[in-house]
Amino acid sequence: MSEFIAKQVDAKAKAWHEAKELIDSVEARGGVWSGEDEAKYASLTADINKRNELIELEQREAKVAEAMQSIKVDFAADSALNGDAEILRKMAAGEIRGHEFQMEKRITGSSTGAPVPTSFFDQIVTVARLVNPLLEYATVINTAGGENLQIPSQATFSTATIVGQGVSIGTSEPTFNAFTTLGAYKYSALAQLSRELINDAGVDIIGFLAEQFGNALGFAIANKVVNGTGTVENTGFLPVAGTGVTGSTGVTGAFTADNVIDLIYSLDGSLRNRPSFAMLANSTSIAALRKLKDTAGNYVFQVGDSKDRRDLVLGVPVIETPAMPNPGLSVNSLAVGDLKSLYIRNAGGLQVDRSDDFAFGNDLATWRATWRLDSALVQTANIKKFRGGAS
């Protein structure tokens, strides 16, 4: 473990212990949270979340550095891969108007400035994953075009029976659901650069555009992957997933430790044993999860205490998903299940175009990024959700 990660892990553990002490103190005073208590708990929660983010970023850098040590730089190949930067330079100079960046597997450069080529597309995907973690955990299918893609799913298994000697064995065939069809919805974003910024050789145009487009596309896609209605947009997994537990009334949609236990065990044991089994919640719900205790007074939430351990609730990894709703009346605020049952289909590459005419009067070059994809929960029984009480 690097010294930096070790410090972050220690700081996260310290903040978590302080948070637990605060919760115990509030409960000892009758369970009434003062404004000062709420502010301190929010600060500790934000610190824990920030440490998690820093650890994940450092781990990515470590993987890149390890890959760099195991290869020799081929300068001919390096020149070819650096075509991304050259293409963007030509677009900035007005030599070309558009380009489609293909979905290729490339090693991305580290912040140390090592001479390893960086893919513009991969940079955007990396930023998008930070705001939409489902791009990293779901089953992602890359196709060249956007024609309809049909995904089969099984409805029932074959069955076996006891038969007597000489008795004919009956057939039992598994049944299948109707095909899930994935199309390609177009997500687009605009970013503008001033003439001065383009002409400044010291400005990282790739980094600037990757951050702008990655955030814009990542947030938009995440919302539809989670909450999409299926009408002129993705079918989000949350509307179609089964309800594992419905909360009690009179608690404004909040969940209890018992609710969380029942939700996890509402799914089949074969799913719970899969490495892709996890719980999805936004930061508000995670803060509520951290306060829950079992009947013995033990916290059901465990903060990851090393670089290789995720935060857990009752042994299940917790993935912060900003697009998940806050707890509320009749609101689906938690989801748990096999994330590989969620399919995301990318159609083609990332199309980037430039126009000098759109904002000519302001001397701005306008850049447009287009990402075509669709998503669906193919096996709807593999993810269950908690639904807040109706009153």
CSV table of N, CA and C in Angstrom, one decimal, residues 95-176:
chain,number,residue,atom,x,y,z
A,95,GLU,N,-8.8,23.0,-39.2
A,95,GLU,CA,-8.4,22.2,-40.4
A,95,GLU,C,-9.4,21.1,-40.7
A,96,ILE,N,-10.0,20.6,-39.6
A,96,ILE,CA,-11.1,19.6,-39.8
A,96,ILE,C,-12.3,20.0,-38.9
A,97,ARG,N,-13.5,19.5,-39.2
A,97,ARG,CA,-14.7,19.9,-38.5
A,97,ARG,C,-15.2,18.9,-37.5
A,98,GLY,N,-14.9,17.6,-37.7
A,98,GLY,CA,-15.4,16.6,-36.9
A,98,GLY,C,-14.6,15.3,-37.0
A,99,HIS,N,-14.8,14.4,-35.9
A,99,HIS,CA,-14.1,13.1,-35.9
A,99,HIS,C,-14.8,12.2,-35.0
A,100,GLU,N,-14.8,10.9,-35.3
A,100,GLU,CA,-15.4,9.9,-34.4
A,100,GLU,C,-14.3,9.1,-33.7
A,101,PHE,N,-14.2,9.3,-32.4
A,101,PHE,CA,-13.2,8.6,-31.6
A,101,PHE,C,-13.7,7.2,-31.3
A,102,GLN,N,-13.0,6.2,-31.7
A,102,GLN,CA,-13.4,4.8,-31.5
A,102,GLN,C,-13.2,4.3,-30.1
A,103,MET,N,-14.0,3.3,-29.7
A,103,MET,CA,-13.8,2.7,-28.4
A,103,MET,C,-12.7,1.7,-28.4
A,104,GLU,N,-11.5,2.2,-28.1
A,104,GLU,CA,-10.3,1.3,-28.1
A,104,GLU,C,-9.8,1.1,-26.7
A,105,LYS,N,-9.1,0.0,-26.5
A,105,LYS,CA,-8.5,-0.3,-25.2
A,105,LYS,C,-7.1,0.3,-25.2
A,106,ARG,N,-6.8,1.4,-24.5
A,106,ARG,CA,-5.5,2.0,-24.5
A,106,ARG,C,-5.0,2.2,-23.1
A,107,ILE,N,-3.7,2.3,-22.9
A,107,ILE,CA,-3.2,2.7,-21.6
A,107,ILE,C,-3.2,4.2,-21.5
A,108,THR,N,-3.8,4.7,-20.4
A,108,THR,CA,-3.9,6.2,-20.3
A,108,THR,C,-2.7,6.7,-19.5
A,109,GLY,N,-2.3,7.9,-19.8
A,109,GLY,CA,-1.1,8.5,-19.2
A,109,GLY,C,-1.4,8.9,-17.7
A,110,SER,N,-0.4,8.9,-16.9
A,110,SER,CA,-0.6,9.2,-15.5
A,110,SER,C,-0.3,10.7,-15.3
A,111,SER,N,-0.6,11.2,-14.1
A,111,SER,CA,-0.4,12.6,-13.8
A,111,SER,C,1.1,13.0,-13.6
A,112,THR,N,2.0,11.9,-13.7
A,112,THR,CA,3.4,12.2,-13.5
A,112,THR,C,4.0,12.7,-14.8
A,113,GLY,N,3.2,12.7,-15.9
A,113,GLY,CA,3.7,13.2,-17.2
A,113,GLY,C,4.6,12.1,-17.9
A,114,ALA,N,4.5,10.9,-17.6
A,114,ALA,CA,5.2,9.8,-18.3
A,114,ALA,C,4.8,9.8,-19.8
A,115,PRO,N,5.7,9.4,-20.7
A,115,PRO,CA,5.5,9.5,-22.1
A,115,PRO,C,4.7,8.3,-22.6
A,116,VAL,N,3.4,8.1,-22.1
A,116,VAL,CA,2.5,7.1,-22.6
A,116,VAL,C,1.3,7.7,-23.2
A,117,PRO,N,0.9,7.3,-24.4
A,117,PRO,CA,-0.2,8.0,-25.1
A,117,PRO,C,-1.5,7.9,-24.4
A,118,THR,N,-2.3,8.9,-24.5
A,118,THR,CA,-3.6,9.0,-23.8
A,118,THR,C,-4.7,9.1,-24.9
A,119,SER,N,-5.7,8.3,-24.7
A,119,SER,CA,-6.9,8.3,-25.6
A,119,SER,C,-7.9,9.3,-25.1
A,120,PHE,N,-8.3,10.2,-26.0
A,120,PHE,CA,-9.3,11.2,-25.7
A,120,PHE,C,-10.6,10.5,-25.3
A,121,PHE,N,-11.0,9.5,-26.0
A,121,PHE,CA,-12.2,8.7,-25.6
A,121,PHE,C,-12.1,8.2,-24.2
A,122,ASP,N,-11.0,7.5,-23.9
A,122,ASP,CA,-10.8,6.9,-22.6
A,122,ASP,C,-10.8,7.9,-21.5
A,123,GLN,N,-10.3,9.1,-21.8
A,123,GLN,CA,-10.3,10.2,-20.8
A,123,GLN,C,-11.8,10.6,-20.4
A,124,ILE,N,-12.6,10.7,-21.5
A,124,ILE,CA,-14.0,11.1,-21.2
A,124,ILE,C,-14.7,10.0,-20.5
A,125,VAL,N,-14.4,8.7,-20.8
A,125,VAL,CA,-15.1,7.6,-20.1
A,125,VAL,C,-14.7,7.6,-18.7
A,126,THR,N,-13.4,7.9,-18.4
A,126,THR,CA,-12.9,7.9,-17.0
A,126,THR,C,-13.6,8.9,-16.2
A,127,VAL,N,-13.8,10.1,-16.8
A,127,VAL,CA,-14.5,11.2,-16.0
A,127,VAL,C,-16.0,10.8,-15.9
A,128,ALA,N,-16.5,10.2,-16.9
A,128,ALA,CA,-17.9,9.8,-16.9
A,128,ALA,C,-18.2,8.7,-15.8
A,129,ARG,N,-17.2,7.8,-15.6
A,129,ARG,CA,-17.3,6.8,-14.6
A,129,ARG,C,-17.3,7.4,-13.2
A,130,LEU,N,-16.6,8.5,-13.0
A,130,LEU,CA,-16.6,9.1,-11.7
A,130,LEU,C,-17.9,9.6,-11.3
A,131,VAL,N,-18.7,10.1,-12.3
A,131,VAL,CA,-20.0,10.6,-11.9
A,131,VAL,C,-21.1,9.5,-12.2
A,132,ASN,N,-20.8,8.5,-13.0
A,132,ASN,CA,-21.8,7.4,-13.3
A,132,ASN,C,-21.1,6.1,-13.1
A,133,PRO,N,-21.0,5.6,-11.9
A,133,PRO,CA,-20.2,4.3,-11.6
A,133,PRO,C,-20.8,3.1,-12.3
A,134,LEU,N,-22.0,3.2,-12.8
A,134,LEU,CA,-22.7,2.0,-13.4
A,134,LEU,C,-22.0,1.7,-14.7
A,135,LEU,N,-21.3,2.7,-15.4
A,135,LEU,CA,-20.6,2.4,-16.6
A,135,LEU,C,-19.4,1.4,-16.3
A,136,GLU,N,-19.0,1.3,-15.1
A,136,GLU,CA,-17.9,0.5,-14.7
A,136,GLU,C,-18.4,-0.9,-14.2
A,137,TYR,N,-19.6,-1.0,-13.6
A,137,TYR,CA,-20.0,-2.2,-13.0
A,137,TYR,C,-21.0,-3.0,-13.8
A,138,ALA,N,-21.7,-2.4,-14.7
A,138,ALA,CA,-22.7,-3.1,-15.5
A,138,ALA,C,-22.1,-3.9,-16.6
A,139,THR,N,-22.9,-4.7,-17.3
A,139,THR,CA,-22.4,-5.4,-18.5
A,139,THR,C,-22.4,-4.4,-19.7
A,140,VAL,N,-21.3,-4.1,-20.2
A,140,VAL,CA,-21.2,-3.1,-21.3
A,140,VAL,C,-20.9,-3.8,-22.6
A,141,ILE,N,-21.8,-3.5,-23.6
A,141,ILE,CA,-21.6,-4.1,-25.0
A,141,ILE,C,-21.3,-3.0,-25.9
A,142,ASN,N,-20.2,-3.1,-26.7
A,142,ASN,CA,-19.8,-2.1,-27.7
A,142,ASN,C,-20.1,-2.6,-29.1
A,143,THR,N,-20.9,-1.9,-29.9
A,143,THR,CA,-21.2,-2.3,-31.2
A,143,THR,C,-20.8,-1.2,-32.2
A,144,ALA,N,-20.6,-1.5,-33.4
A,144,ALA,CA,-20.2,-0.5,-34.4
A,144,ALA,C,-21.4,0.4,-34.8
A,145,GLY,N,-22.6,-0.1,-34.8
A,145,GLY,CA,-23.8,0.7,-35.2
A,145,GLY,C,-24.8,0.7,-34.2
A,146,GLY,N,-26.0,1.3,-34.5
A,146,GLY,CA,-27.1,1.5,-33.6
A,146,GLY,C,-28.3,0.6,-33.9
A,147,GLU,N,-28.1,-0.4,-34.7
A,147,GLU,CA,-29.3,-1.3,-35.1
A,147,GLU,C,-29.7,-2.0,-33.8
A,148,ASN,N,-31.0,-2.4,-33.8
A,148,ASN,CA,-31.6,-3.0,-32.6
A,148,ASN,C,-30.8,-4.3,-32.2
A,149,LEU,N,-30.5,-4.4,-30.9
A,149,LEU,CA,-29.8,-5.6,-30.4
A,149,LEU,C,-30.7,-6.3,-29.4
A,150,GLN,N,-30.9,-7.6,-29.7
A,150,GLN,CA,-31.9,-8.4,-28.9
A,150,GLN,C,-31.1,-9.2,-27.9
A,151,ILE,N,-31.5,-9.1,-26.6
A,151,ILE,CA,-30.8,-9.8,-25.5
A,151,ILE,C,-31.8,-10.8,-24.9
A,152,PRO,N,-31.5,-12.2,-24.9
A,152,PRO,CA,-32.4,-13.1,-24.3
A,152,PRO,C,-32.2,-13.2,-22.8
A,153,SER,N,-33.2,-13.7,-22.1
A,153,SER,CA,-33.1,-13.9,-20.7
A,153,SER,C,-34.0,-15.1,-20.3
A,154,GLN,N,-33.6,-15.9,-19.3
A,154,GLN,CA,-34.3,-17.1,-18.9
A,154,GLN,C,-35.4,-16.7,-17.9
A,155,ALA,N,-36.6,-17.4,-18.1
A,155,ALA,CA,-37.7,-17.1,-17.1
A,155,ALA,C,-37.8,-18.2,-16.1
A,156,THR,N,-37.7,-19.5,-16.5
A,156,THR,CA,-37.8,-20.6,-15.5
A,156,THR,C,-36.7,-21.7,-15.9
A,157,PHE,N,-36.4,-22.5,-14.9
A,157,PHE,CA,-35.4,-23.6,-15.1
A,157,PHE,C,-36.1,-24.9,-15.4
A,158,SER,N,-35.4,-25.8,-15.9
A,158,SER,CA,-35.9,-27.2,-16.1
A,158,SER,C,-36.1,-27.8,-14.7
A,159,THR,N,-37.0,-28.7,-14.6
A,159,THR,CA,-37.2,-29.4,-13.3
A,159,THR,C,-37.0,-30.9,-13.4
A,160,ALA,N,-36.7,-31.5,-12.2
A,160,ALA,CA,-36.5,-32.9,-12.2
A,160,ALA,C,-37.5,-33.5,-11.2
A,161,THR,N,-37.9,-34.8,-11.5
A,161,THR,CA,-38.8,-35.5,-10.6
A,161,THR,C,-38.4,-36.9,-10.4
A,162,ILE,N,-38.9,-37.5,-9.4
A,162,ILE,CA,-38.6,-38.9,-9.1
A,162,ILE,C,-39.5,-39.8,-10.0
A,163,VAL,N,-38.9,-40.8,-10.7
A,163,VAL,CA,-39.7,-41.7,-11.5
A,163,VAL,C,-39.5,-43.1,-11.1
A,164,GLY,N,-40.4,-43.9,-11.3
A,164,GLY,CA,-40.3,-45.3,-11.0
A,164,GLY,C,-39.6,-46.1,-12.1
A,165,GLN,N,-39.2,-47.3,-11.7
A,165,GLN,CA,-38.5,-48.2,-12.7
A,165,GLN,C,-39.4,-48.4,-13.9
A,166,GLY,N,-38.8,-48.2,-15.1
A,166,GLY,CA,-39.5,-48.5,-16.3
A,166,GLY,C,-40.6,-47.4,-16.7
A,167,VAL,N,-40.7,-46.4,-15.9
A,167,VAL,CA,-41.6,-45.3,-16.1
A,167,VAL,C,-41.0,-44.2,-17.0
A,168,SER,N,-41.7,-43.8,-18.0
A,168,SER,CA,-41.2,-42.8,-18.9
A,168,SER,C,-40.9,-41.5,-18.2
A,169,ILE,N,-39.7,-40.9,-18.5
A,169,ILE,CA,-39.3,-39.6,-17.9
A,169,ILE,C,-39.9,-38.5,-18.7
A,170,GLY,N,-40.6,-37.6,-18.1
A,170,GLY,CA,-41.2,-36.5,-18.8
A,170,GLY,C,-40.2,-35.4,-19.1
A,171,THR,N,-40.4,-34.7,-20.2
A,171,THR,CA,-39.5,-33.6,-20.6
A,171,THR,C,-39.8,-32.3,-19.7
A,172,SER,N,-38.8,-31.6,-19.5
A,172,SER,CA,-38.9,-30.3,-18.8
A,172,SER,C,-38.0,-29.3,-19.5
A,173,GLU,N,-38.5,-28.4,-20.2
A,173,GLU,CA,-37.7,-27.4,-20.9
A,173,GLU,C,-37.7,-26.0,-20.1
A,174,PRO,N,-36.6,-25.4,-20.1
A,174,PRO,CA,-36.6,-24.0,-19.5
A,174,PRO,C,-37.3,-23.1,-20.4
A,175,THR,N,-37.9,-22.1,-19.8
A,175,THR,CA,-38.7,-21.1,-20.6
A,175,THR,C,-37.9,-19.8,-20.6
A,176,PHE,N,-38.2,-18.9,-21.6
A,176,PHE,CA,-37.4,-17.7,-21.8
A,176,PHE,C,-38.4,-16.5,-21.8
